[in-house]
Coordinates of N, CA and C in Angstrom, one line a residue:
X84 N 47.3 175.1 76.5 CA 47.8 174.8 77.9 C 49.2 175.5 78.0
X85 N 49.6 176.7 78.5 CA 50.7 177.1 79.4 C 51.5 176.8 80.0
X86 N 52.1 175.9 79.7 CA 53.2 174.6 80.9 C 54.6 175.4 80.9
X87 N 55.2 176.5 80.4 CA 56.3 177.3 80.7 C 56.2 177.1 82.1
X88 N 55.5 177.7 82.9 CA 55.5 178.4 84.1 C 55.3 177.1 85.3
X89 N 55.3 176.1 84.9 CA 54.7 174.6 85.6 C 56.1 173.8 85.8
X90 N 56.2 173.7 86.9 CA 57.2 172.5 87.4 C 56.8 171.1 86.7
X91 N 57.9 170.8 86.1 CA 57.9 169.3 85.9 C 58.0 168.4 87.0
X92 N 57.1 167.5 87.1 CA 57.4 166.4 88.2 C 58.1 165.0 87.5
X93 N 58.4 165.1 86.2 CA 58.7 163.5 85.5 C 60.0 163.4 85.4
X94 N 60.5 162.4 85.2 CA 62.0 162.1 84.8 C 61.4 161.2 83.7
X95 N 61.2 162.2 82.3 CA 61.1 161.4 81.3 C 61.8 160.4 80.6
X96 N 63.5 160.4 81.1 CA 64.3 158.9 80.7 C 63.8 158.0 81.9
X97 N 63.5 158.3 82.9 CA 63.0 156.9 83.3 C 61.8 156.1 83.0
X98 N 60.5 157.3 82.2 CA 59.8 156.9 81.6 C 60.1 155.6 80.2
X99 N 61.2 156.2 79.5 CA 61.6 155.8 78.6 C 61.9 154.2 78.7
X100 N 63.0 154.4 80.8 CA 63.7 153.0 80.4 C 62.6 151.5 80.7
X101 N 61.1 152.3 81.4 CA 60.4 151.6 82.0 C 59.3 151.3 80.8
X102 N 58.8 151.9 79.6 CA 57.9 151.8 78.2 C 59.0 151.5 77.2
X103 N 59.8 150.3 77.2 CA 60.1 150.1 75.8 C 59.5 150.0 74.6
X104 N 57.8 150.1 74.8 CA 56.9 149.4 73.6 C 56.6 151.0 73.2
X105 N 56.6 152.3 74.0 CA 56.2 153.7 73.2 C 57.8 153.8 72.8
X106 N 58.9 153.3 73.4 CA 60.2 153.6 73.0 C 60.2 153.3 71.4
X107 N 60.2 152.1 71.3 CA 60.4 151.4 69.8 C 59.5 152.3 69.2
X108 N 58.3 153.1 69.4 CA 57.4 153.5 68.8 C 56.9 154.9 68.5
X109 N 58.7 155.5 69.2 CA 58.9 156.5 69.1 C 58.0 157.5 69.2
X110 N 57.5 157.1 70.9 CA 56.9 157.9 71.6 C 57.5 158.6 72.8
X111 N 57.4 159.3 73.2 CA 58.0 159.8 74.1 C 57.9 160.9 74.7
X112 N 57.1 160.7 76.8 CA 56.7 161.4 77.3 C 57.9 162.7 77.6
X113 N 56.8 164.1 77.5 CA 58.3 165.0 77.7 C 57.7 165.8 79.1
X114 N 56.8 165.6 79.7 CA 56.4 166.4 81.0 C 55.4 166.0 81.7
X115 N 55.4 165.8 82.6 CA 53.9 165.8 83.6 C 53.7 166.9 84.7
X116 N 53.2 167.6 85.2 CA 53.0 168.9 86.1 C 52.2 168.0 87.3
X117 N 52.8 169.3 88.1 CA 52.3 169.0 89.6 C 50.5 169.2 89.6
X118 N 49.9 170.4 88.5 CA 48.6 170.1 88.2 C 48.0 168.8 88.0
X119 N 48.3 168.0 87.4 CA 48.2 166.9 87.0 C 48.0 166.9 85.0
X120 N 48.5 168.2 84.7 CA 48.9 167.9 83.2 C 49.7 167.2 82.5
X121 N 50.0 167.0 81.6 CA 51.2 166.0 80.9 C 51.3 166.5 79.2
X122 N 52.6 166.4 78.8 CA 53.0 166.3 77.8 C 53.6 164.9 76.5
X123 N 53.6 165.2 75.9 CA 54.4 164.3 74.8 C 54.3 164.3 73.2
X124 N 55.1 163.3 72.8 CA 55.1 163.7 71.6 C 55.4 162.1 70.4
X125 N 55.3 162.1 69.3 CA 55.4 161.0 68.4 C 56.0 161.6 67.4
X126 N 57.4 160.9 66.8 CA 58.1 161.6 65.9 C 57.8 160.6 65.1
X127 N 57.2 161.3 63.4 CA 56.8 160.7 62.6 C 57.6 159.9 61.9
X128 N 57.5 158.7 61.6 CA 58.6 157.9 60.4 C 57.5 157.2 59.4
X129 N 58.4 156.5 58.4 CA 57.3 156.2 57.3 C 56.3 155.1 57.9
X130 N 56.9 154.5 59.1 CA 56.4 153.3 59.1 C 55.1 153.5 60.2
X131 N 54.8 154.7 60.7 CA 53.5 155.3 61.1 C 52.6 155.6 60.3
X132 N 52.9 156.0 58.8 CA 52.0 156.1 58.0 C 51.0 155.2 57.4
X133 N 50.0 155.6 56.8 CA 48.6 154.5 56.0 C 48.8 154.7 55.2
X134 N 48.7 154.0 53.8 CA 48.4 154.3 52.2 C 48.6 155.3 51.6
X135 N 48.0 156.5 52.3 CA 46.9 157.4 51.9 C 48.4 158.9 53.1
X136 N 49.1 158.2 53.5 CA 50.4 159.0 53.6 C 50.0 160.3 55.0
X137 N 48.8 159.7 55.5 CA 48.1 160.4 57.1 C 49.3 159.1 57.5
X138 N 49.4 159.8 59.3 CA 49.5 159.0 60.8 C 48.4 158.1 60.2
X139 N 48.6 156.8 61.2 CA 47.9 156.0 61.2 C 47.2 156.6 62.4
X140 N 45.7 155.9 62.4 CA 44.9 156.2 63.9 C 45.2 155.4 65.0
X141 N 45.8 154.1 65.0 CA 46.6 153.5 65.9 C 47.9 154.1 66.4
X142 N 48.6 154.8 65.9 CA 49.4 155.6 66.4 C 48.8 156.5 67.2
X143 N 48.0 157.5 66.6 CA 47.7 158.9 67.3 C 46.9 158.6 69.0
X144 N 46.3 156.9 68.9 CA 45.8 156.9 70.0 C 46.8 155.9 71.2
X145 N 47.5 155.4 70.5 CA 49.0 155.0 71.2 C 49.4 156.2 71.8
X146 N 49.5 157.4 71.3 CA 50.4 158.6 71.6 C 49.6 158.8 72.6
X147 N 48.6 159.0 72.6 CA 47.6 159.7 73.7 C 47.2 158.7 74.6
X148 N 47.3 157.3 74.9 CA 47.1 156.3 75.7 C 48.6 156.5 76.5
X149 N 49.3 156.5 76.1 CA 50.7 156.5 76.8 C 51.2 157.6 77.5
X150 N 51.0 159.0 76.5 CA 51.2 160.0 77.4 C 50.1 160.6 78.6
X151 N 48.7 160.5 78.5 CA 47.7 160.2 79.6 C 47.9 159.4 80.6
X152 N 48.3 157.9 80.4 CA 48.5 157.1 81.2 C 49.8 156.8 82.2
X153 N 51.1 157.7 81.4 CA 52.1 157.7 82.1 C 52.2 159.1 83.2
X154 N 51.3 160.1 82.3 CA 50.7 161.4 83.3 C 50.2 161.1 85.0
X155 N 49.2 160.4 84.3 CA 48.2 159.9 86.2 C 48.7 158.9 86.3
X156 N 49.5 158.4 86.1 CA 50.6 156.9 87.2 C 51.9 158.2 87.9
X157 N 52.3 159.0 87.3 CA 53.2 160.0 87.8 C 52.7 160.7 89.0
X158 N 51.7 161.6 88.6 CA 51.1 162.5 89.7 C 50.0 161.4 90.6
X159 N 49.7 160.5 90.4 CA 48.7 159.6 91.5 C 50.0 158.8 92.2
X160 N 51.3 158.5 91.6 CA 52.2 157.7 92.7 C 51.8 156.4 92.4
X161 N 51.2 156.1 91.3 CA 51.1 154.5 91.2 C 50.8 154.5 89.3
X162 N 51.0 152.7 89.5 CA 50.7 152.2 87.8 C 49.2 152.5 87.6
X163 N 49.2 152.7 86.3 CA 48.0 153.1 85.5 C 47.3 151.8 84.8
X164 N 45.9 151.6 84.6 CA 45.6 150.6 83.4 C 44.5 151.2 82.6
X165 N 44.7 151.0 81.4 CA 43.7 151.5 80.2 C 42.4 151.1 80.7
X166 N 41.2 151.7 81.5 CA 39.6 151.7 81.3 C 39.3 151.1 80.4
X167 N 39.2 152.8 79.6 CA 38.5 152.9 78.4 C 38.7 154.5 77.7
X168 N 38.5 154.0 76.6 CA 39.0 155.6 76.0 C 37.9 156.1 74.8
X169 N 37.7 157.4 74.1 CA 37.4 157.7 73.0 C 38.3 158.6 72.9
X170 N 38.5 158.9 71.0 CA 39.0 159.2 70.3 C 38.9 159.8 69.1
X171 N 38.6 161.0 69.2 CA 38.0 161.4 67.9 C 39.2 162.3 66.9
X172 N 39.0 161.3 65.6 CA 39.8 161.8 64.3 C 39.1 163.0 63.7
X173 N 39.8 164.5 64.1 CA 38.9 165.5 63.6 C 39.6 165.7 62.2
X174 N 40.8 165.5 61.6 CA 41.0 165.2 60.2 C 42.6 165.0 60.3
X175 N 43.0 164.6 59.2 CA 44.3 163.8 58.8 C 45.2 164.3 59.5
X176 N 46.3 163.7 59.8 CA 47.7 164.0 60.6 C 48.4 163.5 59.3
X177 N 48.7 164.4 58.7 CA 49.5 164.0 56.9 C 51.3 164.0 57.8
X178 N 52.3 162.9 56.8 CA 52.5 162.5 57.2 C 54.0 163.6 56.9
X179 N 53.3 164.9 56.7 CA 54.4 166.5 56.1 C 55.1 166.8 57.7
X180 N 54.0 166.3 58.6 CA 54.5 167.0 59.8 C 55.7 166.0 60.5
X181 N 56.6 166.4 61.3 CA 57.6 165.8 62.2 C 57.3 165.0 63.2
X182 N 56.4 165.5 63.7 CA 56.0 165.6 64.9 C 54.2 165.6 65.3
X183 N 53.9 164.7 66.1 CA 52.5 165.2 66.8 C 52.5 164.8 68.1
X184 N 52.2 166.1 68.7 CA 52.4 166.5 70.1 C 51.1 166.3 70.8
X185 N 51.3 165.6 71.9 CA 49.8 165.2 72.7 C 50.1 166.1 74.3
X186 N 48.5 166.7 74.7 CA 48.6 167.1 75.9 C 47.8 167.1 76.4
X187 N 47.9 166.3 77.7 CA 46.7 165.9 78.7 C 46.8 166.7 79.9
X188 N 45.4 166.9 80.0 CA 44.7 167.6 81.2 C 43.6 166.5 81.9
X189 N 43.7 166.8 83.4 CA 42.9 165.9 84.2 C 41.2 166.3 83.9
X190 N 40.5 165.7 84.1 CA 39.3 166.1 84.0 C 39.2 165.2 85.8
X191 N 39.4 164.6 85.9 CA 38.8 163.8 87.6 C 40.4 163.1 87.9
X192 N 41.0 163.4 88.9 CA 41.7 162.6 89.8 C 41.6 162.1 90.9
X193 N 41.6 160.9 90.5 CA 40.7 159.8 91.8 C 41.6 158.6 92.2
X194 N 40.7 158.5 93.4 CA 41.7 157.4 94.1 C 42.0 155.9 93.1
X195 N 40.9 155.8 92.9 CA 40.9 154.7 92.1 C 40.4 154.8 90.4
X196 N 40.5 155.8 90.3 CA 40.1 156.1 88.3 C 40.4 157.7 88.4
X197 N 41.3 157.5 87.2 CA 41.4 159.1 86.6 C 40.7 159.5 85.4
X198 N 40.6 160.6 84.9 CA 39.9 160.8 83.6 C 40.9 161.5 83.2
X199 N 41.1 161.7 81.7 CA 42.3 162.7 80.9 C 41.4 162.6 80.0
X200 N 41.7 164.3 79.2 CA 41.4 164.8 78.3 C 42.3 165.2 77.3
X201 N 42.6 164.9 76.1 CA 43.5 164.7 75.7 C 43.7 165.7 74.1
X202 N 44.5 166.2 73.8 CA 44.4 166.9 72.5 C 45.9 166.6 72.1
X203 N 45.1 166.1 70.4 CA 46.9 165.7 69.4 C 47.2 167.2 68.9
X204 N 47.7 167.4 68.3 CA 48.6 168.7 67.5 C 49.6 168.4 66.5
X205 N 49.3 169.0 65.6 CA 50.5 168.5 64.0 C 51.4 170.1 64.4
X206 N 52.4 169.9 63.7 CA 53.4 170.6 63.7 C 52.9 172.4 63.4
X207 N 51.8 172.7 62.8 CA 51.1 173.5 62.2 C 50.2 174.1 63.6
X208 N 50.7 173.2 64.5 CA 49.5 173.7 65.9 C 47.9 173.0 65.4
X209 N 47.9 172.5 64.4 CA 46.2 171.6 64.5 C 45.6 170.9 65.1
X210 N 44.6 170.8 65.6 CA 44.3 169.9 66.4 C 44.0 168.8 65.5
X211 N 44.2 167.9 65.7 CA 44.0 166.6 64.3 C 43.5 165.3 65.4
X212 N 43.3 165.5 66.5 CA 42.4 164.3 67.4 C 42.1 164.9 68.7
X213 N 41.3 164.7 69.4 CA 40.7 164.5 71.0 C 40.4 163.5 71.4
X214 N 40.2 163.8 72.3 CA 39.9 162.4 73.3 C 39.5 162.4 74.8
X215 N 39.4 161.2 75.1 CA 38.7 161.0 76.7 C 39.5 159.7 77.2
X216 N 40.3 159.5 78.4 CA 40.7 158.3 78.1 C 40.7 158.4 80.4
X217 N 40.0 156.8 80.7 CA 40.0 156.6 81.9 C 40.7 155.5 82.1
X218 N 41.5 155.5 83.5 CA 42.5 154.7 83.7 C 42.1 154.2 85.1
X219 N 42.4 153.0 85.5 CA 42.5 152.2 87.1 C 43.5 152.5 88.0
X220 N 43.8 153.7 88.8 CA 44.7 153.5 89.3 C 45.2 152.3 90.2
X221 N 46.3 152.0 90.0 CA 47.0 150.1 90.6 C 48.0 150.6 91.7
X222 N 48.9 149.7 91.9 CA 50.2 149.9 93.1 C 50.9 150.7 92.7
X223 N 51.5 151.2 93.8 CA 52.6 152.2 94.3 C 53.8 151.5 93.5
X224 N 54.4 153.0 92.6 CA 55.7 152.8 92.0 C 56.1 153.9 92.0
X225 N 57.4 154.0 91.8 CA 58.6 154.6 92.3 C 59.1 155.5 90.7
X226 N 58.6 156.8 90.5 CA 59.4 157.4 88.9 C 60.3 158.4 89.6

């Protein structure tokens, strides 16, 4: 996805002051477009990791539930609520990388349900998850 050339519509600290639970969790949305794209990202710490020294998969779909969902509450003008989602682990997010970067694209923007399509990224540019994730659009708020 090419987002150079794309107007940001987000004020991602206000995202921040209003998700303290991706805050603590060191998530953090970095763009949403007038397309209805969106950005973000999860900075890795030890305490995201599993045993076995991957992201955890609770994390990676945290990353992608938040940045999707704060995308289509941005560009629809209202609060979002989690549907339903899939998520597929196409292999480890080892725990070498900094960073895993999520970016959503709309597949349907609807009055009342959006769809996002969602792709993780390790620092390496890999894709290490996808996804599908639908949301309820709710009331009018103010980003």
């Amino acid at each position: 996805m090419a987002s150079c050339n794309k107007k940001n519509i987000l004020d991602a600290q206000a995202i921040a002051e209003k998700d303290p639970f991706s805050t603590r969790n060191n998530i953090r949305v970095t763009a949403a477009y007038a397309d209805g794209s969106g950005e973000g990202e999860l900075t890795i710490t030890p305490e995201c990791l599993n045993p076995r020294g991957a992201v955890h998969g609770g994390c990676l779909a945290t990353l992608a539930n938040a940045v999707s969902g704060w995308v289509a509450g941005a560009v629809q003008h209202c609060n979002s609520a989690t549907a339903s989602y899939t998520l597929n682990f196409l292999r480890p997010a080892m725990g070498t990388s900094r960073k895993i970067r999520c970016r959503a694209a709309p597949v349907k923007l609807g009055r009342t349900l959006c769809v996002y399509h969602v792709v993780l990224l390790d620092d390496a540019d890999t894709v290490v998850a996808s996804g599908d994730f639908t949301y309820f659009m709710l009331s009018l708020i103010h980003i």
